PDB file of C-alpha atoms and ligand atoms in Angstrom:
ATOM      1  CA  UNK A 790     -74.235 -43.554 -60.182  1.00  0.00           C
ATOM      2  CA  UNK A 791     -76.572 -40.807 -58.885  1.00  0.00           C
ATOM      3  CA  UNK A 792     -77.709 -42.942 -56.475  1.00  0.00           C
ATOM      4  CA  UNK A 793     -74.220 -43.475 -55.202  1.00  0.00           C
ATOM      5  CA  UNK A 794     -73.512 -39.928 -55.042  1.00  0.00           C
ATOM      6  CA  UNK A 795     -76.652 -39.114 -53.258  1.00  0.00           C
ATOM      7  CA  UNK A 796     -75.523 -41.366 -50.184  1.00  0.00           C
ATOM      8  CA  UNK A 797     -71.988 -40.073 -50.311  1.00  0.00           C
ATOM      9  CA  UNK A 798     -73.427 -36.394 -49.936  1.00  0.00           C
ATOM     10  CA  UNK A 799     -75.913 -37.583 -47.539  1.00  0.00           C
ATOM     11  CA  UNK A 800     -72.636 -39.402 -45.280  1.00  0.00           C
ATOM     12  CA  UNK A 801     -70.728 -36.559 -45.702  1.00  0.00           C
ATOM     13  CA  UNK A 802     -73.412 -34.068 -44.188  1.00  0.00           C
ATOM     14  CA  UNK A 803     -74.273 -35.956 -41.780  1.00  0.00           C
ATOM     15  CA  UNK A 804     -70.783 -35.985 -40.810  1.00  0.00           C
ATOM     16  CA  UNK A 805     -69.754 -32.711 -40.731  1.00  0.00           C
ATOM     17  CA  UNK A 806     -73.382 -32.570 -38.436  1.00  0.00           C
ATOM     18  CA  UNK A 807     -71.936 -34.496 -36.150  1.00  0.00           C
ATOM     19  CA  UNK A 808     -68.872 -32.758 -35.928  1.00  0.00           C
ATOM     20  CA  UNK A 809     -69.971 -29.504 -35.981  1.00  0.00           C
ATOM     21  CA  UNK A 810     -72.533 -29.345 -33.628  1.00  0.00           C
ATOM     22  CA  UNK A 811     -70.266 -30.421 -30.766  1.00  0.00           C
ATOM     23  CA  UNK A 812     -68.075 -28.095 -31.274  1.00  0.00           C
ATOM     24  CA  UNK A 813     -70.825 -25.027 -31.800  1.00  0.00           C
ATOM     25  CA  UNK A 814     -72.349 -26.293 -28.417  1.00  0.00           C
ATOM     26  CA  UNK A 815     -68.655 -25.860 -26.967  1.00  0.00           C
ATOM     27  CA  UNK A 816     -67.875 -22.586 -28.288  1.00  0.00           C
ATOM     28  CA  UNK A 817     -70.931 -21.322 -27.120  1.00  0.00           C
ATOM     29  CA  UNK A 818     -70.201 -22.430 -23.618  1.00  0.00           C
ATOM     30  CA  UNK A 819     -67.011 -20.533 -23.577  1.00  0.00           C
ATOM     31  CA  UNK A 820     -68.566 -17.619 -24.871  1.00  0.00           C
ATOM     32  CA  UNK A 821     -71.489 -17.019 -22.286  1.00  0.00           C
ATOM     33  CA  UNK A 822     -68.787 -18.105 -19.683  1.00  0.00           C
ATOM     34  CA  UNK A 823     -66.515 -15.215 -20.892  1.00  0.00           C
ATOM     35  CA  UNK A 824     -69.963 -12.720 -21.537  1.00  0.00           C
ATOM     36  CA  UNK A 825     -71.607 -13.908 -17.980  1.00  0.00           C
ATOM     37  CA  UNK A 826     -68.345 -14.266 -15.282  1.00  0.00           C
ATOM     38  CA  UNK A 827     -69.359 -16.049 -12.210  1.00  0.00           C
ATOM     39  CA  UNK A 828     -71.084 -13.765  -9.280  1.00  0.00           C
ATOM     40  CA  UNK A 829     -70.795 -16.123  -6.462  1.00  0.00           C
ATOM     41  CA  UNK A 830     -66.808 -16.481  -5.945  1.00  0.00           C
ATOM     42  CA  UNK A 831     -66.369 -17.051  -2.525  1.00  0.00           C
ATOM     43  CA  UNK A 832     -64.144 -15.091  -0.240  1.00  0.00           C
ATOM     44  CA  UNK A 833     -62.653 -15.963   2.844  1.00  0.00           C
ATOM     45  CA  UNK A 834     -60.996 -13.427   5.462  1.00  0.00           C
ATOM     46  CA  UNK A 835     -57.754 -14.414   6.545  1.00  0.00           C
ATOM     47  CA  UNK A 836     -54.599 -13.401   9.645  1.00  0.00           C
ATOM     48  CA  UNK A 837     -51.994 -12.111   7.152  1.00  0.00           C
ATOM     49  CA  UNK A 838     -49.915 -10.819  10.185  1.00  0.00           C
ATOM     50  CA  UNK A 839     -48.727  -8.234  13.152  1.00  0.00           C
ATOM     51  CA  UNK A 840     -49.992  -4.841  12.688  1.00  0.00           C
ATOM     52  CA  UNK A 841     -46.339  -4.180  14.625  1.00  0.00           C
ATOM     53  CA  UNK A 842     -44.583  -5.364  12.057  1.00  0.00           C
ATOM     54  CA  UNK A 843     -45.412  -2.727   9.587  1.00  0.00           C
ATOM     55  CA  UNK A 844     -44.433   0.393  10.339  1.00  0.00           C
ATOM     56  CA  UNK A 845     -46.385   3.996   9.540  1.00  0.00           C
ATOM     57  CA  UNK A 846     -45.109   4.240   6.120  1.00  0.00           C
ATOM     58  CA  UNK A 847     -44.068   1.018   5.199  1.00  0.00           C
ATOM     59  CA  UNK A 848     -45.078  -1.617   2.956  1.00  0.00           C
ATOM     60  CA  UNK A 849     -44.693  -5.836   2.982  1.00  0.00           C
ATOM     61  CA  UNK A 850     -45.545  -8.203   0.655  1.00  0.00           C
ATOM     62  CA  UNK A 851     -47.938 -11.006   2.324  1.00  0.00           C
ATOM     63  CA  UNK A 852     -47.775 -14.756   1.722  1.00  0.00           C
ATOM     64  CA  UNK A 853     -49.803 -15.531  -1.051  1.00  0.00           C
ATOM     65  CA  UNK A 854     -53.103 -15.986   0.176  1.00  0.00           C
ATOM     66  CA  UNK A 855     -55.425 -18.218  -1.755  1.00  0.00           C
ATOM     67  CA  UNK A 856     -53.283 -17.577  -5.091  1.00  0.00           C
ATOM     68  CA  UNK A 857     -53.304 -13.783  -4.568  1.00  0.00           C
ATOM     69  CA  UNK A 858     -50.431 -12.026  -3.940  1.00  0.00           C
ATOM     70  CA  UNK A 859     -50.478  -9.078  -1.976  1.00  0.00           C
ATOM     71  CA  UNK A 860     -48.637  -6.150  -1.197  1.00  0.00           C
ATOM     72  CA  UNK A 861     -49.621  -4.253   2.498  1.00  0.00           C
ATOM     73  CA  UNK A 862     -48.752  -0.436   3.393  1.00  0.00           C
ATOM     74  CA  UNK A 863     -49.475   0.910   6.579  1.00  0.00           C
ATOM     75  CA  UNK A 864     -50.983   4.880   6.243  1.00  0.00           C
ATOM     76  CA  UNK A 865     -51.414   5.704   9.798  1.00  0.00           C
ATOM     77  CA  UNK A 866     -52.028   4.620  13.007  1.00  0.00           C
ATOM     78  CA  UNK A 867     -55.022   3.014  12.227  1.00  0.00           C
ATOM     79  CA  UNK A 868     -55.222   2.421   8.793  1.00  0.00           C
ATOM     80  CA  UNK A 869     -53.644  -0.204   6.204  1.00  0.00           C
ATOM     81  CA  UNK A 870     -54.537  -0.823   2.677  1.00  0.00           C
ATOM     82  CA  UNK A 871     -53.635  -4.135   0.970  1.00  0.00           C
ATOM     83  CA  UNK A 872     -53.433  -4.307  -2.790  1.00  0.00           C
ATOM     84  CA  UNK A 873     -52.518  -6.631  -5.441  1.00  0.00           C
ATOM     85  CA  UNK A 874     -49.193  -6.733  -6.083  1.00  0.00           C
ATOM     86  CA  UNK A 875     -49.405  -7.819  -9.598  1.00  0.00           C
ATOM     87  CA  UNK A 876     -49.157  -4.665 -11.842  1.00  0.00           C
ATOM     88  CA  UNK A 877     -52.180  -4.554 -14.178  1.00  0.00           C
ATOM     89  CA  UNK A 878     -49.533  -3.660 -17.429  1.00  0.00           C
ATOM     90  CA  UNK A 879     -47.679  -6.677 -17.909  1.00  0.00           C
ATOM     91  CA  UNK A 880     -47.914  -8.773 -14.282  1.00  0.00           C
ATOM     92  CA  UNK A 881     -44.896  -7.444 -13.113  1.00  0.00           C
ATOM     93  CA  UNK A 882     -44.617  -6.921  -8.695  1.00  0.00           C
ATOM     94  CA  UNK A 883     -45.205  -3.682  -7.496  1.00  0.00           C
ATOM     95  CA  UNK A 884     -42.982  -1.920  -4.908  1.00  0.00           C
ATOM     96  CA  UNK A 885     -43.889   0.453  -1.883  1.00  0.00           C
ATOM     97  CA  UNK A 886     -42.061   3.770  -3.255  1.00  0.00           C
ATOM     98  CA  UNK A 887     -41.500   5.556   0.185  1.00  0.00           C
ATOM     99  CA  UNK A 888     -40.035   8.563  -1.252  1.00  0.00           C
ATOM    100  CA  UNK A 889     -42.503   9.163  -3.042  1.00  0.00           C
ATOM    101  CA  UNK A 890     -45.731   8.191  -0.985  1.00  0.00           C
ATOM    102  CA  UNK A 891     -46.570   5.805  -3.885  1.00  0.00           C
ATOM    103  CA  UNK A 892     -46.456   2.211  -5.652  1.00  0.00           C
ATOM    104  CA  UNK A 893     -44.185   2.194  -8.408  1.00  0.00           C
ATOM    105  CA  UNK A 894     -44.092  -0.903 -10.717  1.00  0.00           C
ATOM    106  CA  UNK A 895     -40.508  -0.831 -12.208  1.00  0.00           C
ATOM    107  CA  UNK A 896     -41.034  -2.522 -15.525  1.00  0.00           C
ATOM    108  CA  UNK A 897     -42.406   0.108 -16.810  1.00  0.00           C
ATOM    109  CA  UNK A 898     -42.860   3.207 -14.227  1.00  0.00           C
ATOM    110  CA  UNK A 899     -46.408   2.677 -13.501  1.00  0.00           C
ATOM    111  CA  UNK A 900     -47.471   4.343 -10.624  1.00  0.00           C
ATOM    112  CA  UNK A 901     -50.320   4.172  -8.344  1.00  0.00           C
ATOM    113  CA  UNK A 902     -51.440   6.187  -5.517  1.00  0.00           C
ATOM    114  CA  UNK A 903     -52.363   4.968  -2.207  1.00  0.00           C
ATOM    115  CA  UNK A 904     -56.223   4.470  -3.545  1.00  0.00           C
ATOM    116  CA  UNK A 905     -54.361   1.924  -6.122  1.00  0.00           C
ATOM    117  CA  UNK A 906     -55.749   4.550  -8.631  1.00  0.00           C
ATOM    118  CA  UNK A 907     -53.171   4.782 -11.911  1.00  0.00           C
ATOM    119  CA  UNK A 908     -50.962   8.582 -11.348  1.00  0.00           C
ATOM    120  CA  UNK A 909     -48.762   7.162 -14.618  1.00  0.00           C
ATOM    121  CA  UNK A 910     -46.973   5.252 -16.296  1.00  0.00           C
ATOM    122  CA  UNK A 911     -49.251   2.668 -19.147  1.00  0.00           C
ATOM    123  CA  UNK A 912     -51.450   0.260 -16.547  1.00  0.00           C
ATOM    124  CA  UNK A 913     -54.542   0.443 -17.979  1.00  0.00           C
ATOM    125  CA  UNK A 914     -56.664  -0.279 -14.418  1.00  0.00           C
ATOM    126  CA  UNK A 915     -56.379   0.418 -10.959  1.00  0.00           C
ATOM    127  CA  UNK A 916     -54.596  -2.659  -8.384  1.00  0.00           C
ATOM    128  CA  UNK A 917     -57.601  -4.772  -7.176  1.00  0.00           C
ATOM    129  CA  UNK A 918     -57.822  -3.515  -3.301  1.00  0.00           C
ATOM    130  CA  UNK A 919     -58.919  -6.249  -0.703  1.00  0.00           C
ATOM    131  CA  UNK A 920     -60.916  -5.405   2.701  1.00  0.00           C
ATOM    132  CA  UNK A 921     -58.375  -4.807   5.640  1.00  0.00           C
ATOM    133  CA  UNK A 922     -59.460  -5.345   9.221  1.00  0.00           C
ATOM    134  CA  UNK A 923     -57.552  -4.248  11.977  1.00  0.00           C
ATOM    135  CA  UNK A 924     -58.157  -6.406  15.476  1.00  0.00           C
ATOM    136  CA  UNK A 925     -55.955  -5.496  18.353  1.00  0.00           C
ATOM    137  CA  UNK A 926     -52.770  -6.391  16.547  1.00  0.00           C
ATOM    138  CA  UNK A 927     -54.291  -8.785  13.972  1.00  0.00           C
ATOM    139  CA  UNK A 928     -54.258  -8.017  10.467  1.00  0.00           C
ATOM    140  CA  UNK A 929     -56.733  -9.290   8.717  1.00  0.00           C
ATOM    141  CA  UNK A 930     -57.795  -9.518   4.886  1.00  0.00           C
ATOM    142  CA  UNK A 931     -60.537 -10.633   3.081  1.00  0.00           C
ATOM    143  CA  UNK A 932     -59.392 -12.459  -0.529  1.00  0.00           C
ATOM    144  CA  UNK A 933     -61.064 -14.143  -2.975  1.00  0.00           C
ATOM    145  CA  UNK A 934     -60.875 -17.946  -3.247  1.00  0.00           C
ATOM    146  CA  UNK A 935     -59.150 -18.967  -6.549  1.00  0.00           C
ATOM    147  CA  UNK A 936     -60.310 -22.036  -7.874  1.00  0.00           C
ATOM    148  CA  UNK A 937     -56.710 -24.052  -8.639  1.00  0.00           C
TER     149      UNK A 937
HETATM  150  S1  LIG B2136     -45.804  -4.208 -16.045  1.00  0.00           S
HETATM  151 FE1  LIG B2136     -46.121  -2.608 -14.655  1.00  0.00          FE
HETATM  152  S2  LIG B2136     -45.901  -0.827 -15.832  1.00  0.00           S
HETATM  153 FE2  LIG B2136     -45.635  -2.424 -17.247  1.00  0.00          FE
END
């Protein structure tokens, strides 16, 4: 009888070994990936469209670009800024306010300025700005490569 019970604890153990040790070894994974995010995501820079199409003061959305979606305004003469156009509340699309010289997201009435810097409302982070290069009439902007 003792003998019996003796194997059954030893099965059992052994068991719940080779269970668990999988499944440490894959929690552990998802933890360093989550502690250590990956440095080397690539980037690409891309022809989003006409500087003449955007007017001083003016905003447009670009096509999504490798999975980002983007939202344009043209400052000056010589200077655009492209953004994210996904709010950092809640995900919801930003919108060029030109009244007010600012991004409002209307879900909420977050605001950003022109840096993409929060001025109100509860988004907790600035929008993610992306590196705009101006050639000739070319509008260029450098995005990140989102693995699918
Ligand atoms: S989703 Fe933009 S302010 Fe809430």
């Amino acid at each position: 009888m003792a003998v019996s019970q003796s194997r059954r604890d030893f099965a059992a153990n052994l068991l719940m070994l080779v269970t668990l040790v999988p499944g440490f070894g894959i929690a552990a994974n998802y933890l360093l990936r989550f502690l250590v995010p990956e440095k080397s995501q690539r980037s690409e820079q891309v022809l989003v469209g006409n500087l003449g199409d955007l007017q001083i003061g003016t905003s447009r959305f670009l096509k999504a670009v490798h999975g980002n979606d983007l939202i344009a305004v043209r400052i000056s003469r010589d200077e655009v800024k492209v953004f994210s156009s996904v709010c950092t509340h809640l995900g919801c699309r930003v919108h060029w306010d030109s009244v007010e010289g600012d991004f409002l997201c209307p879900c909420h009435e977050g605001r950003f300025n022109t840096n993409g810097e929060v001025i109100g409302g509860p988004p907790p982070t600035p929008l993610p700005a992306f590196p705009v290069k101006i050639d000739g009439n070319n509008l260029f902007v450098t995005v990140p490569i989102k693995e699918a």
